[in-house]
Amino acid sequence: MMTLTAALSPNGDNRLPERRPARGEMMHSDLIGAIYDAPLASQPWCDLTHQFRRAFACTGTMMKFSRRRAHDGHTRFVFDAAWDSRESWRLYNSTYRYLDPTCDHPMAVGSVYGFAQMFAPASDEREEQYMRFCRSIGAEHALFAFLGDYRGVEAWLSLSRDAAVGDFSDAEASEITALLPHFGRAVDIHARLEAERNMAAVHAAALADLGLGVILLDSTGAIVGTNGLADMLLDRGTAIARDRDRLKVRGAGAAALRRSLGAAGEGQVIVVGEAEADPLHVLIKPWHDEQGDGAGPAYVIYLDSPADQAVPRVDALRRRFGFSHAEARMAALLASGRTWEEAGTLMGVTPASARTYGKRVLARTGARRQADLVRMVFTSLCRLDNA
């Protein structure tokens, strides 16, 4: 009589045969991995929307990120669509946004909704008008999910199909519902990364406004980060320059830089670029990462260019006064002592346009004359004014 063990394995191995995952389970696993990869990609969420469109035979897939209660246009959409999303989005934004039920309908985190749940039981003309627009872009059927609020940013997922493919099945809706917790965790990672990136940008801008360039080097001496003023000084290339991913110092300052990088002290100031008549004060400080694993910057280099302290920076003026780029250039030139006509020539505009920009600059700052503007520009860059 054949034993159960022998029946399972002719070699007497009593282990059960390994179960192979079904095709649907494999797709489900692949999508989970893609969800967690999405916030780390060079173009976050773009590949994921494409994978979801293919996996669920959609005509369009979209991720939406919006600052909570935003009325200033801080909304980001990531599309992957068979239709021209640029033209359709312009039409939506100009005409159909106010008809969109997903903008006002409350949605619970972790639930999936279709058009039937979005619209009131008694359909009216506005809803039918919106559905005609949806059908025109191949969105006869759709599923929507609110992913949650993460650090003040709300996120949504939507998938759509045309009439030829048909509506989403209950099984597909259940599968998407099962993926929503993974979406939530991935969006939280995305929000944390964006918050860190924004804080770094703010800190870099603040240092540039104060007239300090910053270069970050790793333990091998490779450049891993710069702010805008440092980039300007590197591009100018008189005292320091970028040699691929390495910092290059002109003249005798190179040896002093190597000694400073090799020292374990709290940093020292060296002067470079004197021979090129473009002196630059350089402070090198080791960065001690006491809580992390040591990855990232190992040195912070602060740059102070005395010659540039007398040159108003366009980006700083734009942040400080809300100028347009042209207005900021005009303000910088006027603050440097140019007349309106001279500033207009340097900007490549007519005298009439130069006077127009000049009047806008005075109006925005509240200055009555050029001398007032000069004082306001130079004090504002270091945030010394208490107005």
Short mmCIF file of C-alpha atoms in Angstrom, two decimals:
data_model
loop_
_atom_site.label_atom_id
_atom_site.label_comp_id
_atom_site.label_asym_id
_atom_site.label_seq_id
_atom_site.Cartn_x
_atom_site.Cartn_y
_atom_site.Cartn_z
CA MET A 1 0.00 0.00 0.00
CA MET A 2 1.44 3.33 -1.04
CA THR A 3 1.97 5.72 1.81
CA LEU A 4 0.93 9.37 1.68
CA THR A 5 4.59 10.43 1.77
CA ALA A 6 5.46 8.16 -1.12
CA ALA A 7 2.50 9.42 -3.08
CA LEU A 8 3.63 13.01 -2.63
CA SER A 9 7.25 12.38 -3.47
CA PRO A 10 8.75 9.33 -5.18
CA ASN A 11 12.00 10.07 -3.31
CA GLY A 12 10.30 9.92 0.07
CA ASP A 13 10.59 13.69 0.63
CA ASN A 14 7.73 14.62 2.95
CA ARG A 15 7.73 18.34 2.00
CA LEU A 16 4.67 19.58 0.13
CA PRO A 17 5.29 20.81 -3.41
CA GLU A 18 6.02 24.55 -3.49
CA ARG A 19 2.93 26.50 -4.52
CA ARG A 20 3.50 28.82 -7.46
CA PRO A 21 1.73 32.19 -7.18
CA ALA A 22 -1.09 32.77 -9.61
CA ARG A 23 -0.65 35.34 -12.38
CA GLY A 24 -2.88 37.84 -10.57
CA GLU A 25 -0.83 37.48 -7.38
CA MET A 26 2.41 38.06 -9.30
CA MET A 27 0.97 41.23 -10.86
CA HIS A 28 -0.21 42.34 -7.44
CA SER A 29 3.30 41.84 -6.01
CA ASP A 30 4.91 43.72 -8.92
CA LEU A 31 2.58 46.67 -8.39
CA ILE A 32 3.38 46.82 -4.67
CA GLY A 33 7.09 47.06 -5.50
CA ALA A 34 6.37 49.74 -8.11
CA ILE A 35 4.33 51.75 -5.60
CA TYR A 36 7.24 51.93 -3.16
CA ASP A 37 9.68 52.74 -5.96
CA ALA A 38 7.50 55.61 -7.23
CA PRO A 39 8.48 58.38 -4.75
CA LEU A 40 12.18 57.56 -5.20
CA ALA A 41 12.21 57.80 -9.01
CA SER A 42 13.86 60.71 -10.84
CA GLN A 43 10.34 61.60 -12.05
CA PRO A 44 8.18 60.48 -9.12
CA TRP A 45 4.99 58.52 -9.93
CA CYS A 46 5.36 58.71 -13.74
CA ASP A 47 6.37 55.08 -14.24
CA LEU A 48 3.77 53.92 -11.73
CA THR A 49 0.86 55.57 -13.54
CA HIS A 50 2.04 53.85 -16.73
CA GLN A 51 2.24 50.45 -15.01
CA PHE A 52 -1.25 50.84 -13.54
CA ARG A 53 -2.66 51.83 -16.93
CA ARG A 54 -1.26 48.65 -18.47
CA ALA A 55 -2.14 46.37 -15.54
CA PHE A 56 -5.81 47.44 -15.46
CA ALA A 57 -6.30 48.11 -19.21
CA CYS A 58 -7.05 51.79 -18.59
CA THR A 59 -7.25 54.63 -21.07
CA GLY A 60 -5.87 56.94 -18.40
CA THR A 61 -4.33 56.85 -14.93
CA MET A 62 -3.69 59.91 -12.79
CA MET A 63 -2.15 60.87 -9.45
CA LYS A 64 -3.19 64.24 -7.98
CA PHE A 65 -1.35 66.12 -5.22
CA SER A 66 -2.86 69.30 -3.82
CA ARG A 67 -1.89 71.55 -0.94
CA ARG A 68 -4.69 71.44 1.62
CA ARG A 69 -7.31 74.14 0.97
CA ALA A 70 -5.12 75.50 -1.83
CA HIS A 71 -6.47 78.45 -3.77
CA ASP A 72 -3.14 79.40 -5.32
CA GLY A 73 -2.78 76.73 -7.98
CA HIS A 74 -0.45 74.49 -5.95
CA THR A 75 -1.82 71.30 -7.48
CA ARG A 76 0.27 68.71 -9.32
CA PHE A 77 -1.09 66.09 -11.72
CA VAL A 78 0.86 63.05 -12.95
CA PHE A 79 -0.80 61.52 -16.04
CA ASP A 80 -0.39 58.47 -18.17
CA ALA A 81 -3.13 58.54 -20.81
CA ALA A 82 -3.95 57.25 -24.27
CA TRP A 83 -5.46 60.67 -25.02
CA ASP A 84 -3.62 63.97 -25.27
CA SER A 85 -3.55 64.98 -21.61
CA ARG A 86 -2.19 68.46 -22.35
CA GLU A 87 -5.06 69.59 -24.58
CA SER A 88 -7.68 67.77 -22.51
CA TRP A 89 -6.32 69.26 -19.31
CA ARG A 90 -6.52 72.79 -20.73
CA LEU A 91 -10.16 72.18 -21.64
CA TYR A 92 -10.88 70.66 -18.22
CA ASN A 93 -9.17 73.50 -16.37
CA SER A 94 -10.95 76.24 -18.31
CA THR A 95 -14.45 74.75 -18.58
CA TYR A 96 -15.15 71.51 -16.73
CA ARG A 97 -13.33 71.76 -13.40
CA TYR A 98 -16.35 73.32 -11.66
CA LEU A 99 -18.51 70.36 -12.81
CA ASP A 100 -16.12 67.67 -11.51
CA PRO A 101 -17.82 65.81 -8.63
CA THR A 102 -14.50 64.46 -7.31
CA CYS A 103 -13.47 68.00 -6.31
CA ASP A 104 -16.28 68.32 -3.75
CA HIS A 105 -17.48 64.81 -2.95
CA PRO A 106 -16.12 63.60 0.42
CA MET A 107 -14.14 60.37 0.09
CA ALA A 108 -12.94 58.16 2.95
CA VAL A 109 -9.34 56.97 2.98
CA GLY A 110 -9.12 53.31 1.98
CA SER A 111 -12.28 53.24 -0.15
CA VAL A 112 -12.72 53.15 -3.94
CA TYR A 113 -15.49 55.10 -5.66
CA GLY A 114 -17.00 55.06 -9.15
CA PHE A 115 -19.05 57.64 -11.01
CA ALA A 116 -22.21 56.11 -9.52
CA GLN A 117 -21.06 57.05 -6.00
CA MET A 118 -19.81 60.46 -7.10
CA PHE A 119 -23.07 61.71 -8.59
CA ALA A 120 -26.36 62.31 -6.84
CA PRO A 121 -29.09 59.69 -7.44
CA ALA A 122 -31.01 62.08 -9.69
CA SER A 123 -28.65 63.12 -12.45
CA ASP A 124 -28.91 66.70 -13.64
CA GLU A 125 -27.72 68.58 -16.73
CA ARG A 126 -24.40 69.62 -15.12
CA GLU A 127 -23.50 66.00 -14.40
CA GLU A 128 -24.48 64.91 -17.90
CA GLN A 129 -22.39 67.75 -19.35
CA TYR A 130 -19.39 66.56 -17.34
CA MET A 131 -19.93 62.94 -18.43
CA ARG A 132 -20.02 64.02 -22.09
CA PHE A 133 -16.57 65.55 -21.57
CA CYS A 134 -15.34 62.35 -19.87
CA ARG A 135 -16.63 60.17 -22.70
CA SER A 136 -14.86 62.42 -25.23
CA ILE A 137 -11.46 61.59 -23.64
CA GLY A 138 -12.15 57.89 -23.14
CA ALA A 139 -13.20 58.06 -19.49
CA GLU A 140 -16.64 56.44 -19.70
CA HIS A 141 -15.87 54.45 -16.52
CA ALA A 142 -13.62 55.44 -13.64
CA LEU A 143 -12.45 54.54 -10.14
CA PHE A 144 -11.33 57.16 -7.62
CA ALA A 145 -9.55 56.92 -4.27
CA PHE A 146 -8.51 59.54 -1.73
CA LEU A 147 -5.10 58.47 -0.41
CA GLY A 148 -4.99 60.84 2.57
CA ASP A 149 -3.41 64.01 3.88
CA TYR A 150 0.35 63.93 4.37
CA ARG A 151 2.14 66.99 5.80
CA GLY A 152 -0.52 69.31 4.44
CA VAL A 153 -0.63 67.73 0.97
CA GLU A 154 -3.67 65.69 -0.08
CA ALA A 155 -3.32 62.91 -2.64
CA TRP A 156 -5.75 61.09 -4.96
CA LEU A 157 -5.62 58.21 -7.45
CA SER A 158 -7.95 57.81 -10.42
CA LEU A 159 -8.19 55.23 -13.20
CA SER A 160 -10.44 55.49 -16.27
CA ARG A 161 -11.64 53.30 -19.15
CA ASP A 162 -13.54 53.89 -22.35
CA ALA A 163 -16.75 52.16 -23.39
CA ALA A 164 -14.90 49.63 -25.57
CA VAL A 165 -12.99 48.16 -22.60
CA GLY A 166 -15.95 48.34 -20.23
CA ASP A 167 -16.47 49.03 -16.56
CA PHE A 168 -14.16 47.86 -13.78
CA SER A 169 -15.17 44.56 -12.19
CA ASP A 170 -15.74 44.07 -8.47
CA ALA A 171 -12.57 41.98 -8.35
CA GLU A 172 -10.52 44.79 -9.90
CA ALA A 173 -12.01 47.32 -7.50
CA SER A 174 -11.13 44.99 -4.61
CA GLU A 175 -7.58 44.60 -5.86
CA ILE A 176 -7.11 48.38 -6.07
CA THR A 177 -8.61 48.74 -2.58
CA ALA A 178 -6.05 46.22 -1.27
CA LEU A 179 -3.24 48.33 -2.76
CA LEU A 180 -4.38 51.59 -1.15
CA PRO A 181 -2.50 51.10 2.18
CA HIS A 182 0.72 50.72 0.17
CA PHE A 183 -0.13 53.89 -1.73
CA GLY A 184 -0.63 55.70 1.56
CA ARG A 185 2.77 54.67 2.91
CA ALA A 186 4.47 55.58 -0.39
CA VAL A 187 2.81 59.01 -0.45
CA ASP A 188 3.99 59.57 3.12
CA ILE A 189 7.56 58.79 1.98
CA HIS A 190 7.06 61.20 -0.92
CA ALA A 191 5.82 63.95 1.42
CA ARG A 192 8.79 63.48 3.75
CA LEU A 193 11.27 63.64 0.86
CA GLU A 194 9.57 66.74 -0.56
CA ALA A 195 9.62 68.42 2.85
CA GLU A 196 13.35 67.75 3.19
CA ARG A 197 13.98 69.01 -0.34
CA ASN A 198 11.97 72.17 0.28
CA MET A 199 13.74 72.86 3.57
CA ALA A 200 17.12 72.42 1.87
CA ALA A 201 16.04 74.85 -0.88
CA VAL A 202 14.90 77.41 1.70
CA HIS A 203 18.17 77.15 3.61
CA ALA A 204 20.19 77.49 0.40
CA ALA A 205 18.17 80.55 -0.65
CA ALA A 206 18.61 82.13 2.79
CA LEU A 207 22.37 81.69 2.65
CA ALA A 208 22.45 83.16 -0.87
CA ASP A 209 20.42 86.15 0.33
CA LEU A 210 23.00 86.69 3.05
CA GLY A 211 25.78 86.61 0.47
CA LEU A 212 27.16 83.17 1.38
CA GLY A 213 27.87 80.43 -1.12
CA VAL A 214 27.81 76.83 0.12
CA ILE A 215 29.49 73.74 -1.32
CA LEU A 216 29.02 70.27 0.19
CA LEU A 217 31.73 67.63 -0.29
CA ASP A 218 31.57 63.94 0.58
CA SER A 219 34.40 62.05 2.29
CA THR A 220 36.17 61.51 -1.06
CA GLY A 221 36.11 65.23 -1.86
CA ALA A 222 33.39 64.98 -4.52
CA ILE A 223 30.85 67.81 -4.76
CA VAL A 224 27.44 66.56 -3.59
CA GLY A 225 25.59 69.86 -3.24
CA THR A 226 25.77 73.60 -3.92
CA ASN A 227 23.56 76.64 -3.55
CA GLY A 228 22.92 79.23 -6.27
CA LEU A 229 25.65 81.67 -5.25
CA ALA A 230 28.23 78.88 -5.10
CA ASP A 231 27.20 77.78 -8.60
CA MET A 232 27.72 81.34 -9.85
CA LEU A 233 31.22 81.49 -8.34
CA LEU A 234 32.11 78.04 -9.73
CA ASP A 235 30.85 78.99 -13.19
CA ARG A 236 32.82 82.22 -13.10
CA GLY A 237 35.93 80.10 -12.54
CA THR A 238 38.41 82.79 -11.47
CA ALA A 239 39.07 81.74 -7.86
CA ILE A 240 37.37 78.31 -7.83
CA ALA A 241 35.95 76.06 -10.53
CA ARG A 242 34.23 72.71 -11.01
CA ASP A 243 36.37 69.94 -12.51
CA ARG A 244 33.75 67.26 -13.23
CA ASP A 245 32.56 66.46 -9.69
CA ARG A 246 35.65 67.93 -7.99
CA LEU A 247 36.35 71.35 -6.56
CA LYS A 248 39.31 73.04 -8.23
CA VAL A 249 41.05 75.97 -6.53
CA ARG A 250 43.21 78.33 -8.58
CA GLY A 251 46.80 79.13 -7.60
CA ALA A 252 48.43 78.62 -4.22
CA GLY A 253 45.09 78.15 -2.45
CA ALA A 254 44.87 74.56 -3.70
CA ALA A 255 47.46 73.31 -1.19
CA ALA A 256 45.73 75.19 1.63
CA LEU A 257 42.40 73.59 0.66
CA ARG A 258 43.94 70.09 0.74
CA ARG A 259 45.41 70.75 4.19
CA SER A 260 42.06 72.04 5.47
CA LEU A 261 40.21 68.99 4.17
CA GLY A 262 42.73 66.73 5.86
CA ALA A 263 42.53 68.52 9.20
CA ALA A 264 40.16 67.31 11.90
CA GLY A 265 39.68 70.70 13.54
CA GLU A 266 36.70 73.00 13.51
CA GLY A 267 37.61 74.66 10.23
CA GLN A 268 39.74 77.55 9.03
CA VAL A 269 39.47 80.42 6.58
CA ILE A 270 41.72 80.60 3.54
CA VAL A 271 41.86 83.28 0.86
CA VAL A 272 41.99 82.19 -2.77
CA GLY A 273 41.86 84.03 -6.08
CA GLU A 274 44.01 87.00 -5.04
CA ALA A 275 46.34 86.47 -8.00
CA GLU A 276 43.33 86.67 -10.33
CA ALA A 277 42.14 89.90 -8.63
CA ASP A 278 38.99 88.08 -7.53
CA PRO A 279 39.62 87.27 -3.85
CA LEU A 280 37.35 84.74 -2.21
CA HIS A 281 37.18 83.92 1.49
CA VAL A 282 36.73 80.18 1.99
CA LEU A 283 35.78 78.50 5.29
CA ILE A 284 36.07 74.69 5.37
CA LYS A 285 34.34 72.86 8.20
CA PRO A 286 34.07 69.10 8.73
CA TRP A 287 30.52 67.87 9.07
CA HIS A 288 30.12 65.37 11.90
CA ASP A 289 27.11 63.15 11.33
CA GLU A 290 26.75 61.84 14.87
CA GLN A 291 23.28 60.31 14.49
CA GLY A 292 23.36 58.87 10.98
CA ASP A 293 25.51 56.35 9.12
CA GLY A 294 27.91 58.93 7.67
CA ALA A 295 26.42 58.97 4.17
CA GLY A 296 26.26 62.31 2.37
CA PRO A 297 28.26 65.47 3.12
CA ALA A 298 31.50 65.21 5.07
CA TYR A 299 32.59 68.84 4.61
CA VAL A 300 30.78 72.17 4.35
CA ILE A 301 32.55 74.97 2.48
CA TYR A 302 31.27 78.53 2.96
CA LEU A 303 32.21 81.11 0.35
CA ASP A 304 32.26 84.87 0.87
CA SER A 305 33.02 87.02 -2.17
CA PRO A 306 33.75 90.65 -1.14
CA ALA A 307 33.37 91.78 -4.75
CA ASP A 308 29.85 90.37 -4.93
CA GLN A 309 28.65 92.02 -1.73
CA ALA A 310 28.09 95.18 -3.76
CA VAL A 311 26.13 93.36 -6.49
CA PRO A 312 22.41 92.86 -5.74
CA ARG A 313 21.31 89.33 -6.63
CA VAL A 314 18.31 88.98 -8.90
CA ASP A 315 16.90 85.83 -7.25
CA ALA A 316 17.15 87.41 -3.80
CA LEU A 317 15.31 90.51 -5.01
CA ARG A 318 12.56 88.38 -6.54
CA ARG A 319 12.03 86.54 -3.26
CA ARG A 320 12.19 89.70 -1.17
CA PHE A 321 9.92 91.99 -3.19
CA GLY A 322 7.92 89.64 -5.43
CA PHE A 323 9.47 91.14 -8.59
CA SER A 324 9.24 89.55 -12.00
CA HIS A 325 12.62 88.56 -13.44
CA ALA A 326 12.78 91.72 -15.57
CA GLU A 327 11.80 93.93 -12.63
CA ALA A 328 14.44 92.30 -10.43
CA ARG A 329 17.11 92.92 -13.08
CA MET A 330 16.04 96.55 -13.33
CA ALA A 331 16.14 96.94 -9.53
CA ALA A 332 19.61 95.38 -9.37
CA LEU A 333 20.94 97.69 -12.08
CA LEU A 334 19.37 100.80 -10.55
CA ALA A 335 20.76 99.86 -7.14
CA SER A 336 24.20 99.53 -8.73
CA GLY A 337 24.05 103.19 -9.78
CA ARG A 338 22.84 102.89 -13.40
CA THR A 339 20.30 105.32 -14.78
CA TRP A 340 17.03 104.04 -16.22
CA GLU A 341 18.38 104.50 -19.74
CA GLU A 342 21.66 102.67 -18.98
CA ALA A 343 19.78 99.84 -17.28
CA GLY A 344 17.45 99.57 -20.28
CA THR A 345 20.41 99.33 -22.67
CA LEU A 346 21.98 96.54 -20.60
CA MET A 347 18.64 94.72 -20.51
CA GLY A 348 18.11 95.17 -24.26
CA VAL A 349 14.82 97.08 -23.97
CA THR A 350 13.70 100.47 -25.28
CA PRO A 351 13.96 103.61 -23.11
CA ALA A 352 10.16 103.65 -22.81
CA SER A 353 10.14 100.04 -21.55
CA ALA A 354 13.00 100.82 -19.16
CA ARG A 355 11.01 103.68 -17.65
CA THR A 356 7.97 101.39 -17.32
CA TYR A 357 10.03 98.74 -15.48
CA GLY A 358 11.60 101.43 -13.31
CA LYS A 359 8.21 102.81 -12.28
CA ARG A 360 6.99 99.29 -11.45
CA VAL A 361 10.06 98.73 -9.27
CA LEU A 362 9.47 101.97 -7.36
CA ALA A 363 5.77 101.18 -6.97
CA ARG A 364 6.40 97.66 -5.63
CA THR A 365 8.98 98.80 -3.09
CA GLY A 366 7.25 102.02 -2.13
CA ALA A 367 10.43 103.97 -2.92
CA ARG A 368 9.97 107.55 -4.11
CA ARG A 369 13.36 107.96 -5.77
CA GLN A 370 16.38 105.92 -6.81
CA ALA A 371 18.32 106.71 -3.62
CA ASP A 372 15.49 105.22 -1.54
CA LEU A 373 15.54 102.11 -3.75
CA VAL A 374 19.30 101.65 -3.28
CA ARG A 375 18.93 101.76 0.51
CA MET A 376 16.00 99.33 0.50
CA VAL A 377 17.69 96.85 -1.83
CA PHE A 378 20.95 96.61 0.07
CA THR A 379 19.41 96.42 3.52
CA SER A 380 16.78 93.90 2.44
CA LEU A 381 19.32 91.42 1.08
CA CYS A 382 20.69 90.86 4.57
CA ARG A 383 17.25 91.21 6.15
CA LEU A 384 18.52 94.08 8.34
CA ASP A 385 15.49 96.25 7.67
CA ASN A 386 12.78 96.04 10.29
CA ALA A 387 10.00 97.36 8.11
#
